[in-house]
Every structure is written in C-alpha cells, then in structure tokens.
Short mmCIF file of C-alpha atoms and ligand atoms in Angstrom, two decimals:
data_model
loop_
_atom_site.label_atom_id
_atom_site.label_comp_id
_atom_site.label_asym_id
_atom_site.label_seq_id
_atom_site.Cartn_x
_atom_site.Cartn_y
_atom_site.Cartn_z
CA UNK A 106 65.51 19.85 -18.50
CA UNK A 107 64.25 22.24 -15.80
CA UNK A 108 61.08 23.31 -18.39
CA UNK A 109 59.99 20.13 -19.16
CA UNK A 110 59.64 19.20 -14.81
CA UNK A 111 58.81 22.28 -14.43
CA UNK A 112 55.70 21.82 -17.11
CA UNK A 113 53.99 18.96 -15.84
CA UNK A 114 54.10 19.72 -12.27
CA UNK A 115 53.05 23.20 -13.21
CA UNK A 116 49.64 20.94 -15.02
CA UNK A 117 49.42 19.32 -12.05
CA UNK A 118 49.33 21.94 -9.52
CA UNK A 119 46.58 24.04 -11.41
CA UNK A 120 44.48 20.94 -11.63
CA UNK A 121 44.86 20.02 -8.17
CA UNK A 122 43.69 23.70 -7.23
CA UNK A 123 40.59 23.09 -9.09
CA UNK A 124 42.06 26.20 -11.85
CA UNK A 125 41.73 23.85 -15.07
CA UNK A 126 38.97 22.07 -16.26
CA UNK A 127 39.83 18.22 -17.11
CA UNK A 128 37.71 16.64 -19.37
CA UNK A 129 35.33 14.22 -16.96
CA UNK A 130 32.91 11.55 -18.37
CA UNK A 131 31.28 9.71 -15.96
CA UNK A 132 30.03 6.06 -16.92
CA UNK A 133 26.31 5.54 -15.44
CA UNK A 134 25.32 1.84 -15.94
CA UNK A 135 21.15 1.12 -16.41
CA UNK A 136 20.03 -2.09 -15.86
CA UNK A 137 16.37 -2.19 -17.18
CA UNK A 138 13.77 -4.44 -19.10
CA UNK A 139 13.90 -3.52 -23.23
CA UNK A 140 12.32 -6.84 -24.46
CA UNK A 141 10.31 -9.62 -23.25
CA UNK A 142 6.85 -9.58 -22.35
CA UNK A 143 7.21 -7.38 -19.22
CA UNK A 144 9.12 -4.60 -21.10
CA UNK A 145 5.87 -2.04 -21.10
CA UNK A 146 7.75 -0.80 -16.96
CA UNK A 147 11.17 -0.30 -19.06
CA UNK A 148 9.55 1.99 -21.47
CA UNK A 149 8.71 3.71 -18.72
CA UNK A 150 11.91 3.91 -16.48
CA UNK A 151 13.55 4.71 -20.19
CA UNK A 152 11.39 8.09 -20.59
CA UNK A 153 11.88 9.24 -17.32
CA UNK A 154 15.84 9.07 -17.93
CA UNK A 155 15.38 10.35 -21.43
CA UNK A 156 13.73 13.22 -20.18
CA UNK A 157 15.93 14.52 -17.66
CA UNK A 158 19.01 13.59 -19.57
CA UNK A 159 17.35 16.21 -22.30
CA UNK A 160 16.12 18.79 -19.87
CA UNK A 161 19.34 19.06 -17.90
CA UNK A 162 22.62 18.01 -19.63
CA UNK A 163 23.11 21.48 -19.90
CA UNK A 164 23.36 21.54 -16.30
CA UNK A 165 26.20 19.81 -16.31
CA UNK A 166 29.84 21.64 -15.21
CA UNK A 167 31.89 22.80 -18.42
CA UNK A 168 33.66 19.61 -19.75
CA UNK A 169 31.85 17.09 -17.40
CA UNK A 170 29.32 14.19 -19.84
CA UNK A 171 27.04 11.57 -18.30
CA UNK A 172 27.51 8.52 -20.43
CA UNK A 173 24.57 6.32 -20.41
CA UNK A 174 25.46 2.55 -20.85
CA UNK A 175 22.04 0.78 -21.17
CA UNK A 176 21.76 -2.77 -20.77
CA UNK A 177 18.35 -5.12 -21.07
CA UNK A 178 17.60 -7.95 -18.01
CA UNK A 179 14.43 -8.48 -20.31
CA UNK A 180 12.30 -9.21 -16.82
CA UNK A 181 12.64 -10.26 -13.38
CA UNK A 182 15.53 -12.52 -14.13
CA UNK A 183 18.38 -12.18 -11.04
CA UNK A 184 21.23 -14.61 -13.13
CA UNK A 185 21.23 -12.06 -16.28
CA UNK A 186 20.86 -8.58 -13.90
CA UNK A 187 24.02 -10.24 -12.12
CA UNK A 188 26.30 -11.12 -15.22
CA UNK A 189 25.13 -7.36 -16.68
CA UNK A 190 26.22 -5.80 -13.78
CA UNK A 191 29.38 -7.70 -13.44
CA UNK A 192 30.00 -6.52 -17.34
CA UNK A 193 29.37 -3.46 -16.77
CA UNK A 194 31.65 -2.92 -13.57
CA UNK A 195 34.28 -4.21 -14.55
CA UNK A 196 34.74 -4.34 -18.28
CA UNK A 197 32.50 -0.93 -18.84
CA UNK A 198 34.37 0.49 -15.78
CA UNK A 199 31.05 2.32 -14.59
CA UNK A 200 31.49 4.29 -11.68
CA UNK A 201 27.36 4.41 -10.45
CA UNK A 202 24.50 1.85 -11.70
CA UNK A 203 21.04 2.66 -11.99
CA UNK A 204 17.85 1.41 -13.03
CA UNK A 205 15.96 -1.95 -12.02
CA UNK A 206 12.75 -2.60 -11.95
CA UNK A 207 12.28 -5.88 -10.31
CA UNK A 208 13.48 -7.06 -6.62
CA UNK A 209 15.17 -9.87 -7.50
CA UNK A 210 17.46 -8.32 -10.02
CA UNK A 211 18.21 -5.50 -7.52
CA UNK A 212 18.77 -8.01 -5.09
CA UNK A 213 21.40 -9.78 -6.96
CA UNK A 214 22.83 -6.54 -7.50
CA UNK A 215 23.77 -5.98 -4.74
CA UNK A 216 27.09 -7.88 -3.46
CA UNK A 217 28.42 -6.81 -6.76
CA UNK A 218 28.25 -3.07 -5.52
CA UNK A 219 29.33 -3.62 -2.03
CA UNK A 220 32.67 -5.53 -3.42
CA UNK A 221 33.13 -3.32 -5.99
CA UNK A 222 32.27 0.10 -3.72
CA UNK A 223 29.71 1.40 -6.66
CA UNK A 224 26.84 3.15 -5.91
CA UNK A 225 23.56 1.83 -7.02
CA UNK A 226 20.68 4.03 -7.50
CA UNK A 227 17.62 2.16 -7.79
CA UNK A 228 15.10 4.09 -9.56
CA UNK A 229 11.94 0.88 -9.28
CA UNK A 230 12.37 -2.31 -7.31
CA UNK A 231 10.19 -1.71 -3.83
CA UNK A 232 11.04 -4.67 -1.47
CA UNK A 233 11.82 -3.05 1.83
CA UNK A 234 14.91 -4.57 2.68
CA UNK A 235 16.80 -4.13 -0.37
CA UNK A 236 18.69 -1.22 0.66
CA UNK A 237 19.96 -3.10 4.07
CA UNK A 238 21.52 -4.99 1.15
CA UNK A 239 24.71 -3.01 0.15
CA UNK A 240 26.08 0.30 2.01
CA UNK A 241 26.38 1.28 -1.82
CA UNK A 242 22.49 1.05 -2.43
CA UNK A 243 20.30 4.13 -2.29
CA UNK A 244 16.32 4.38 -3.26
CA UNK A 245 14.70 7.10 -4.98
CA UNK A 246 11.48 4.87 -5.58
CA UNK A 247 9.01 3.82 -2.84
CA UNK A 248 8.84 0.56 -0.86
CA UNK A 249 5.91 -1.64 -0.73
CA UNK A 250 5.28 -0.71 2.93
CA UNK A 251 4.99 2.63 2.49
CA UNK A 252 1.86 2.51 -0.09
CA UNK A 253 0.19 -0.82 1.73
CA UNK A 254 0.49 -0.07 5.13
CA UNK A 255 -1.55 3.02 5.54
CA UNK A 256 -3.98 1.86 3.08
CA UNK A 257 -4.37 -0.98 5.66
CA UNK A 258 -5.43 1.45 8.53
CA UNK A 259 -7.33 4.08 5.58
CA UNK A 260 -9.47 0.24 4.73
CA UNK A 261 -10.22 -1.03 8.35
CA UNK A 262 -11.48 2.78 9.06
CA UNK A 263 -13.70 3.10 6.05
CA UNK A 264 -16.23 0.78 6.33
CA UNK A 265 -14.08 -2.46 4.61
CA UNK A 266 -14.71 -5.00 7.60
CA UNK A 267 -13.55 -8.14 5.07
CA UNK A 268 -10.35 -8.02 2.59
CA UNK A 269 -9.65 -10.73 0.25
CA UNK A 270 -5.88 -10.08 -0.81
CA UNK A 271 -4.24 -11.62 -3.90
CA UNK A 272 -0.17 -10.58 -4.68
CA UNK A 273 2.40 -11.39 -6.85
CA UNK A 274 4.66 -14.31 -5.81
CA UNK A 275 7.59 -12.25 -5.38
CA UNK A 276 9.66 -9.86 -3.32
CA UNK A 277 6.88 -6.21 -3.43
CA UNK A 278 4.12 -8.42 -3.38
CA UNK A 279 4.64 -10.35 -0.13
CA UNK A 280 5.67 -6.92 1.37
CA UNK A 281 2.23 -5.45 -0.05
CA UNK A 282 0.09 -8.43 1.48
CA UNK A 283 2.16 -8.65 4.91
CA UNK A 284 2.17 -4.85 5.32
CA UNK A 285 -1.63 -4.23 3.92
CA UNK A 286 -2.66 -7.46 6.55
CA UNK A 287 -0.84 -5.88 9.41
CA UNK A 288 -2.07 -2.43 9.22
CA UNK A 289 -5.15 -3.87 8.18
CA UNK A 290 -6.44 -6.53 11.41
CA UNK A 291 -4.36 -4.03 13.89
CA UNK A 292 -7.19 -1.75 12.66
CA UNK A 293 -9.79 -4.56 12.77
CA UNK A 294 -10.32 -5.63 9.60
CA UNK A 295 -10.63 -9.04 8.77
CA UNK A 296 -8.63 -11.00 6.38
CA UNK A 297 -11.35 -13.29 4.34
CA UNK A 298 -8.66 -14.90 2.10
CA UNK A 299 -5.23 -14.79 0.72
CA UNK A 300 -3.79 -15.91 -2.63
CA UNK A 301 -0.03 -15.53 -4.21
CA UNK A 302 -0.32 -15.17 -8.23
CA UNK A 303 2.44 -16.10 -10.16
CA UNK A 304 4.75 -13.50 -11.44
CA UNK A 305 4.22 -13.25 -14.62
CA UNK A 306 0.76 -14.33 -15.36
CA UNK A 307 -1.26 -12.34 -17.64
CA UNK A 308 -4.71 -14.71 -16.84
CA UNK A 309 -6.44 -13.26 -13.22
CA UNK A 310 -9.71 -14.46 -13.95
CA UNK A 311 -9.04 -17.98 -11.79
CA UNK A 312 -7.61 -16.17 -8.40
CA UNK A 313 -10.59 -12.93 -9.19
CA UNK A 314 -13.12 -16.02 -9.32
CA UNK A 315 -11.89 -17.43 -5.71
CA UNK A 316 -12.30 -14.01 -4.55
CA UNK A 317 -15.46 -12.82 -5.40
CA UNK A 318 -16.79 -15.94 -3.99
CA UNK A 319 -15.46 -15.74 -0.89
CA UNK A 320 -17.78 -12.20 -0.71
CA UNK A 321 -14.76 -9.78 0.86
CA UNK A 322 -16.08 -5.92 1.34
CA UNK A 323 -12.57 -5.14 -1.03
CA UNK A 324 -9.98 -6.74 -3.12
CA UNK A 325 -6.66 -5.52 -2.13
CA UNK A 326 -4.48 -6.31 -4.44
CA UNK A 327 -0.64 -6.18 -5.80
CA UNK A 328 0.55 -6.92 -9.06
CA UNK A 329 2.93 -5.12 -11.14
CA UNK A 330 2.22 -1.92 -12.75
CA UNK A 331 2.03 -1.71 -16.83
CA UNK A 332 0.61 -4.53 -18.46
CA UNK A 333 -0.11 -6.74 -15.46
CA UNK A 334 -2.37 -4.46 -14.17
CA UNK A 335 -4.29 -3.55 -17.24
CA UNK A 336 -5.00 -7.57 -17.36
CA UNK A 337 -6.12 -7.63 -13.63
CA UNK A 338 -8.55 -4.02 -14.12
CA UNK A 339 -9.53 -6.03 -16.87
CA UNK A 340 -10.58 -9.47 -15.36
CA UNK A 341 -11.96 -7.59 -12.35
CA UNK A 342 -14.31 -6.04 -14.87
CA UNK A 343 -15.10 -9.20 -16.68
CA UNK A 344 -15.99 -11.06 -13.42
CA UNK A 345 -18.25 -8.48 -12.41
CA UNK A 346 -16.64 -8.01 -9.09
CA UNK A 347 -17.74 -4.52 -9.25
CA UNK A 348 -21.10 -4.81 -9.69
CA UNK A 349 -21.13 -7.27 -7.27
CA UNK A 350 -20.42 -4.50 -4.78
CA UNK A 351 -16.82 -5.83 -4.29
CA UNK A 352 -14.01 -2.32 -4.05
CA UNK A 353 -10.69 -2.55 -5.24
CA UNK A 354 -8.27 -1.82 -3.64
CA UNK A 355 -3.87 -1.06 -3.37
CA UNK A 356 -0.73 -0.25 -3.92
CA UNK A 357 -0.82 2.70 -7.03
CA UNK A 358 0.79 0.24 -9.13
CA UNK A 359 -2.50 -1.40 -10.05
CA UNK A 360 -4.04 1.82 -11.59
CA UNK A 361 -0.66 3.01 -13.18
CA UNK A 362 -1.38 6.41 -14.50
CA UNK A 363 -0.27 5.24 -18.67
CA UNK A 364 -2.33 2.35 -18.71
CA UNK A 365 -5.11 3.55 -17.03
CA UNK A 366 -7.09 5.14 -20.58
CA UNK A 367 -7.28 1.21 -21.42
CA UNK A 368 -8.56 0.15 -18.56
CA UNK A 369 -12.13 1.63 -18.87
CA UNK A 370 -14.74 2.25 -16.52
CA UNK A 371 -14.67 -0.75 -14.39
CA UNK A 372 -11.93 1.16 -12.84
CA UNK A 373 -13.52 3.97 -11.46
CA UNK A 374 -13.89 4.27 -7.73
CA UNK A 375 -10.86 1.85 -7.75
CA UNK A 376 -8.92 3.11 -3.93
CA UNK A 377 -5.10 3.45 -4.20
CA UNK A 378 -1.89 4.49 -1.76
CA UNK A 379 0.34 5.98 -3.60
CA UNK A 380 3.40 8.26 -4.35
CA UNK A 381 2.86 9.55 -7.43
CA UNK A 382 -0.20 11.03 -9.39
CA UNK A 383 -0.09 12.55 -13.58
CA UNK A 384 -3.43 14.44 -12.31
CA UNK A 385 -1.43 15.55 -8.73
CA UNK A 386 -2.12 19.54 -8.95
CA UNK A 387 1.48 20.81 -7.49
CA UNK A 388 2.70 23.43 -10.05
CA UNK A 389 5.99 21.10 -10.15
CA UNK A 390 4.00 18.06 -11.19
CA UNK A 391 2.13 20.16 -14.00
CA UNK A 392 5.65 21.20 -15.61
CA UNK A 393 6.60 17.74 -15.18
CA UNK A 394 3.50 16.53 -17.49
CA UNK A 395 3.58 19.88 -19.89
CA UNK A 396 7.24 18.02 -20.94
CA UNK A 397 6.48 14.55 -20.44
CA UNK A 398 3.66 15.52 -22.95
CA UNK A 399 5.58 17.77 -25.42
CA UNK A 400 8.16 15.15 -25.69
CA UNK A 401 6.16 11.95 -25.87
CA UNK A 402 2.83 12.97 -26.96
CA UNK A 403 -0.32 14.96 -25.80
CA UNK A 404 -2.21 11.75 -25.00
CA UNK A 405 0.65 10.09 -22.78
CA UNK A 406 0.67 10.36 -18.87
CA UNK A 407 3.73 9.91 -17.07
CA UNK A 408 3.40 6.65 -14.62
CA UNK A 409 5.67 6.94 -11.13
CA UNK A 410 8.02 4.95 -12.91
CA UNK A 411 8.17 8.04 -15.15
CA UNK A 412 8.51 10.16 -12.13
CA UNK A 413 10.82 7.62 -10.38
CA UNK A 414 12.95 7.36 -12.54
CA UNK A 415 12.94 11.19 -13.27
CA UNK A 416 14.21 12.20 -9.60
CA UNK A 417 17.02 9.07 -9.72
CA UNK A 418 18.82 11.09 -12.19
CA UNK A 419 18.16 14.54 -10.33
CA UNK A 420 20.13 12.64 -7.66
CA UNK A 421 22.94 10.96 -10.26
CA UNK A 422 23.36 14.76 -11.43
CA UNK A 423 23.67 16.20 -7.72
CA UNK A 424 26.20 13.91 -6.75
CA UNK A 425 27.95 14.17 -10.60
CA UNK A 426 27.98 18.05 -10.30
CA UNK A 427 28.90 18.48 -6.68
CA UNK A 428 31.83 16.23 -7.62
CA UNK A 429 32.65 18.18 -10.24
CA UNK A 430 32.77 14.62 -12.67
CA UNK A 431 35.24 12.40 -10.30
CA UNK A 432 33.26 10.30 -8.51
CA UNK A 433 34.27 8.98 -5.37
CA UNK A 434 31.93 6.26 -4.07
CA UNK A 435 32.05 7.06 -0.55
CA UNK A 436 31.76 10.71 -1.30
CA UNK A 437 28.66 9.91 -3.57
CA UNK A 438 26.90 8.28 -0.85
CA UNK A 439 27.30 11.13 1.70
CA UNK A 440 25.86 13.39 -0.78
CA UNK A 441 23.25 10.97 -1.76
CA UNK A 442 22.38 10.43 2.19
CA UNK A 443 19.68 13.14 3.06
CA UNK A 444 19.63 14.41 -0.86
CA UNK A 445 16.48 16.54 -0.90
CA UNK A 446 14.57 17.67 -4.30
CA UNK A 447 11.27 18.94 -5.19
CA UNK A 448 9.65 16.14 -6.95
CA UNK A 449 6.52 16.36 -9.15
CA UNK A 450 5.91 13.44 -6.64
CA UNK A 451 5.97 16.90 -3.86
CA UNK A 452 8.95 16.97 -1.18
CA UNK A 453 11.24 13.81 -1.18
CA UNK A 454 14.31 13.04 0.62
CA UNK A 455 16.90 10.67 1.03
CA UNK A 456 17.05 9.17 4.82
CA UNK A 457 20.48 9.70 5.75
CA UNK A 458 19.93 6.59 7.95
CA UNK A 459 18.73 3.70 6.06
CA UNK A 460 19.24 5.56 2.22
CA UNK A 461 15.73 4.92 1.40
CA UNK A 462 13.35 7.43 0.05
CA UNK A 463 10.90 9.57 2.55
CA UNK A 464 7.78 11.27 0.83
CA UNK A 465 4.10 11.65 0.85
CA UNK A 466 1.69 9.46 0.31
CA UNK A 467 -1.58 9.85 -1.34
CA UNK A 468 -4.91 8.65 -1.21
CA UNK A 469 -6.07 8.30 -4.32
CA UNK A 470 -9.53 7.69 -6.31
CA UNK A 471 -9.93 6.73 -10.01
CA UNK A 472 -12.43 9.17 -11.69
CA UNK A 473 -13.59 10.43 -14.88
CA UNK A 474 -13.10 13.93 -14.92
CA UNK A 475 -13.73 15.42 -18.79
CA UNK A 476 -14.32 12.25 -20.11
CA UNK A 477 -10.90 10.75 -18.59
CA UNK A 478 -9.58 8.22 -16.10
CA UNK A 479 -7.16 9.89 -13.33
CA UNK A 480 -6.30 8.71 -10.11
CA UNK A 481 -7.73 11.86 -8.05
CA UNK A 482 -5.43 12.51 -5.08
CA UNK A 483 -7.84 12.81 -1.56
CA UNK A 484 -6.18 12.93 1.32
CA UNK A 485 -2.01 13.52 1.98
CA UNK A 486 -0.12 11.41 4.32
CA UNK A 487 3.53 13.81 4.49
CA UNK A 488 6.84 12.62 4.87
CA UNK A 489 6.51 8.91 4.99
CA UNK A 490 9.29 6.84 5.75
CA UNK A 491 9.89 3.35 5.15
CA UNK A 492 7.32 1.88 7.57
CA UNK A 493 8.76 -2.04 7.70
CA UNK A 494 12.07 -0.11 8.71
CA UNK A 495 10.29 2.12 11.38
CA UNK A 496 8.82 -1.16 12.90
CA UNK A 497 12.31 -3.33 12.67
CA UNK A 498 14.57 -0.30 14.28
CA UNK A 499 16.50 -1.95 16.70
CA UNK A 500 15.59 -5.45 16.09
C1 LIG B 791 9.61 -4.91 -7.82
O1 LIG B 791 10.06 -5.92 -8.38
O2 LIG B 791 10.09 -4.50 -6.74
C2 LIG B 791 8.45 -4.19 -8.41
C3 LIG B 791 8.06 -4.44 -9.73
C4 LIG B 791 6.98 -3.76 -10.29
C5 LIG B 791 6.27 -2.85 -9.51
C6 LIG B 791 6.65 -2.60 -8.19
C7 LIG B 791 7.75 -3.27 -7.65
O3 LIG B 791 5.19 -2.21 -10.01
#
C-alpha cells in the first residue's frame, strides 16, 4: 500500500521540480491560403515555416515537438478562417494559431482567441487595428501604416507634387491610401485622384487607364503582393505609364521580391517602403537567402512573406522553449510582449504595449544589377512603430 502512494507522488514531485522530462507536444494551428487563385502568398508563408521548422527543430528542449496542423482558407474569405479556427480550437485542441494572410480572416479570428485565451501569431495580415482586436493577438508582420506613411512624406519631398492612388477594396489597402494621403498633403503633395480596385481582380488596365489620364507625377499604389502585383507591374507596363513619365510608387508588396524576375523592365526605378529586401546586405539576411536558396532553389528569392513568416516561428519557438512545452496563454503573451530577434528583416521587436511589430523601414529602388531585378535598399528609417497607433494614443 505505502509503495504504490508513495510511487506516484514520488512522479509527481520530480516533475513538479522540473527533474523529469515529460513528453510535451505542442499543437500550433496555421490558417493559410493552399488553393484558389490567390494561393501564390500561401506558398510563400508555407516556405518560411518550412524553413525554420527544418533549421531549428533541433532547438527544441529534449522531449518537447511542435506539431503543425495546417489548414487552407483558400483566400480572403472571413466565414471559412472562422469555422477553421473554431475546428481547430476546440476539436484539434491547439494551444497557439498562426498564419493568415488576409485582414478579414485575421479579423474574424479574433473573438475566437480572446474567448478561448489562445494566442494568435499573425505572421501576414497588415490592417493596423487588428491587434486592438484580441489581448491574445500579436504581429510579427508589418502594418500598412508603417510602409505608406513615410513614403508619403519621402514622395511630397522628392519632387512628386501630384499622386494618383489606386488600393485594394479591403482592410491594408484603405490603410495604405489613408496613411500614404495623410503623410502625403501634410507634406504638400497633392492628391490628383483616388480609386478602390476590387480585391481580387487580376485586370488593372481600366483603373491604370483613369490614372494616367489624369497626368499624376506618381502612381502610388496597393495591391496584394504575389500574383496581383505581377498583373498590376504588368498593366503599368502595357499602358505605357512609364514612358509617359508617370513613377510608381508603394507599399513593398507591389514589387514582391519572388515575382519580381517576371515582372521585367517596366519595373525598374519602381519606389517602395518597405520591411523586407532578398538583396538587403545584413550578413543575417545573406544566411537567410544562402538557405532559402539551398532549400528551394538557386533561382528563388525569399518575399517578406518568406521572411515574415520566418521570424513568427522564431517567436512560436521562444515562447515554446522558454515554457519548456506547456503553454500557458497568459504566460505566452508576456514573453511574446517585447520579444526581440535579429531578423534578416535587421532588428525587430515586439511592442510590449500594443503587441505589434517595431522595425526598420527601407527605401527601396528596383534595379538591374547583373542582369537582375532587386529592390535596392537606399535610405533606413530604424525602429518604426506602428504609425496609425502613434497618432491614435490616447484617443
Ligand atoms: C492583408 O490582407 O492584410 C494583406 C494581404 C496581402 C498583402 C498585405 C496585406 O500583401
């Protein structure tokens, strides 16, 4: 009798004190777009986990596995990101999410994770206000703001007296216009038109036509990286914008690092904000490519959803290792909250305040250097938090 109490509380003392090793797997949902027309960003977001997952899963404490349970919103489609996310919560029992491209999906996300205290990592979608969404939600992405509004000021400053802007109908692309306009007529430029595109359009050449008529110094303009913005480099070319003396301009989604051997020379001397460069010279971005490369090919580039995604699972393992494989969710987000990492991106951090990402910003030019596209990095803006935030504190 006195053994077999004596056993278990024996167990249960050693484990308490940290002296055995139980078994932990810890059950990391990814919501992401696999299929549909829109599924060239998944690909993406899915090499970026792939990656790390291979790099670093031998980082991982003695006993403790990350198990990945993948599921496809095949595009910005907030019903079917809900009713994975519910799945996954409470049937899968996953104790973090991850993933997302697009705002809307986040966004219905995110009372899920609130109710059900799991943290959410989003590793894409850029609306600013997500993350006042959920006290569960951190960002290791970008917001809209923080590529759009200093390209605003960079535009008015540089000889761009007229913008004509044209966005995507959704969530980042009414942040890029609003924040780009802002910046953009504080500094004295002057809006000469504004058009919303629908979502998922593939055909530019209508809303490009409109615009070069209206004879702007620069297009600014927001759609989503991958294929979208192949389609727009392409109709901008077609249209002769360009040669028209017309500059392009925005967000670094538009000349997305994978797509941008396809998009030819009508890019070039295309002017981007942006976090995230393949041709960015910090020694940690050139081990970044050397194994982006060796695993998926010498003539890939890594895109920043690559990169984005990338750092979200630096930041899944930091809070998985610190906890030794239990997660707590509260515990999770006070490690998450001012999580710093060097990024091929450079420095980022988490802001322990709002739980959205802080890093630099880059000026950025499309060139041919050896015969290839690459958005050259010119000028460094450090450390930039969410500027939509910074201008809302307190209000
Ligand atoms: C978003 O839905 O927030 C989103 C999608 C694609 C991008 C950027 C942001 O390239």
């Amino acid at each position: 009798m006195r053994t077999r109490v004596f056993i278990p509380a024996l167990a249960a003392a050693l484990l308490l004190s940290g002296a055995v090793a139980l078994a932990e797997t810890v059950k990391v949902g990814v919501i992401n777009t696999y299929s549909g027309p829109l599924a060239a960003a998944g690909e993406q977001m899915d090499r970026g986990i792939k990656l790390y997952m291979k790099l670093h899963e031998k980082d991982l404490p003695p006993g403790v596995t990350i198990e990945l349970i993948k599921r496809d919103d095949t595009g910005p489609n907030p019903e079917v990101a809900k009713r994975l996310a519910q799945e996954l919560i409470t049937r899968d029992k996953v104790q973090l999410l991850t993933g997302v491209i697009w705002t809307p999906n986040a966004l219905s996300i995110a009372p899920l994770v609130t109710e059900a205290k799991v943290p959410f990592i989003i590793m894409n979608a850029g609306t600013a206000m997500i993350t006042t969404k959920s006290p569960y939600i951190a960002r290791v992405s970008f917001t809209l703001w923080q590529s759009s509004y200093p390209l605003g000021t960079w535009a008015a400053k540089n000889g761009m007296k007229s913008a004509y802007v044209l966005v995507s109908d959704f969530g980042p692309g009414i942040d890029s216009e609003a924040a780009f306009t802002k910046a953009y007529t504080d500094a004295g430029g002057t809006i000469a038109g504004s058009v919303r595109m629908p979502v998922a359009t593939l055909d530019f050449a209508p809303f490009l036509q409109r615009a070069k008529d209206a004879k702007p110094d620069a297009v600014f303009c927001f759609v989503p990286a991958a294929k979208q913005a192949l389609a727009f480099m392409k109709a901008f070319g077609d249209l002769g914008l360009g040669t028209a003396g017309i500059k392009l301009i925005g967000p670094g989604d538009l000349t997305t690092d994978e797509e941008l051997p396809g998009m030819g020379d009508p890019a070039i001397g295309t002017i981007t904000m942006h976090h995230y460069s393949a041709a960015g010279d910090r020694p940690a971005n050139k081990a970044f490519v050397a194994a982006y490369k060796a695993e998926f090919g010498a003539n890939e580039e890594p895109s920043f959803l690559v990169a984005d995604s990338y750092d979200g699972m630096a930041a899944i393992f930091n809070v998985v290792i610190a906890q030794k494989g239990v997660i707590d969710p509260d515990k999770t987000m006070e490690l998450l909250k001012g999580w710093k990492y060097n990024s091929a991106r450079g420095p980022i951090m988490i802001d322990p305040e709002t739980r959205d990402i802080v890093q630099n910003e880059y000026l950025r030019r499309v060139e041919k250097v050896g015969g290839q596209l690459r958005n050259i990095e010119l000028e460094t803006i450090p450390m930039v938090k969410d500027p939509w935030k910074e201008l809302n504190k307190g209000k």
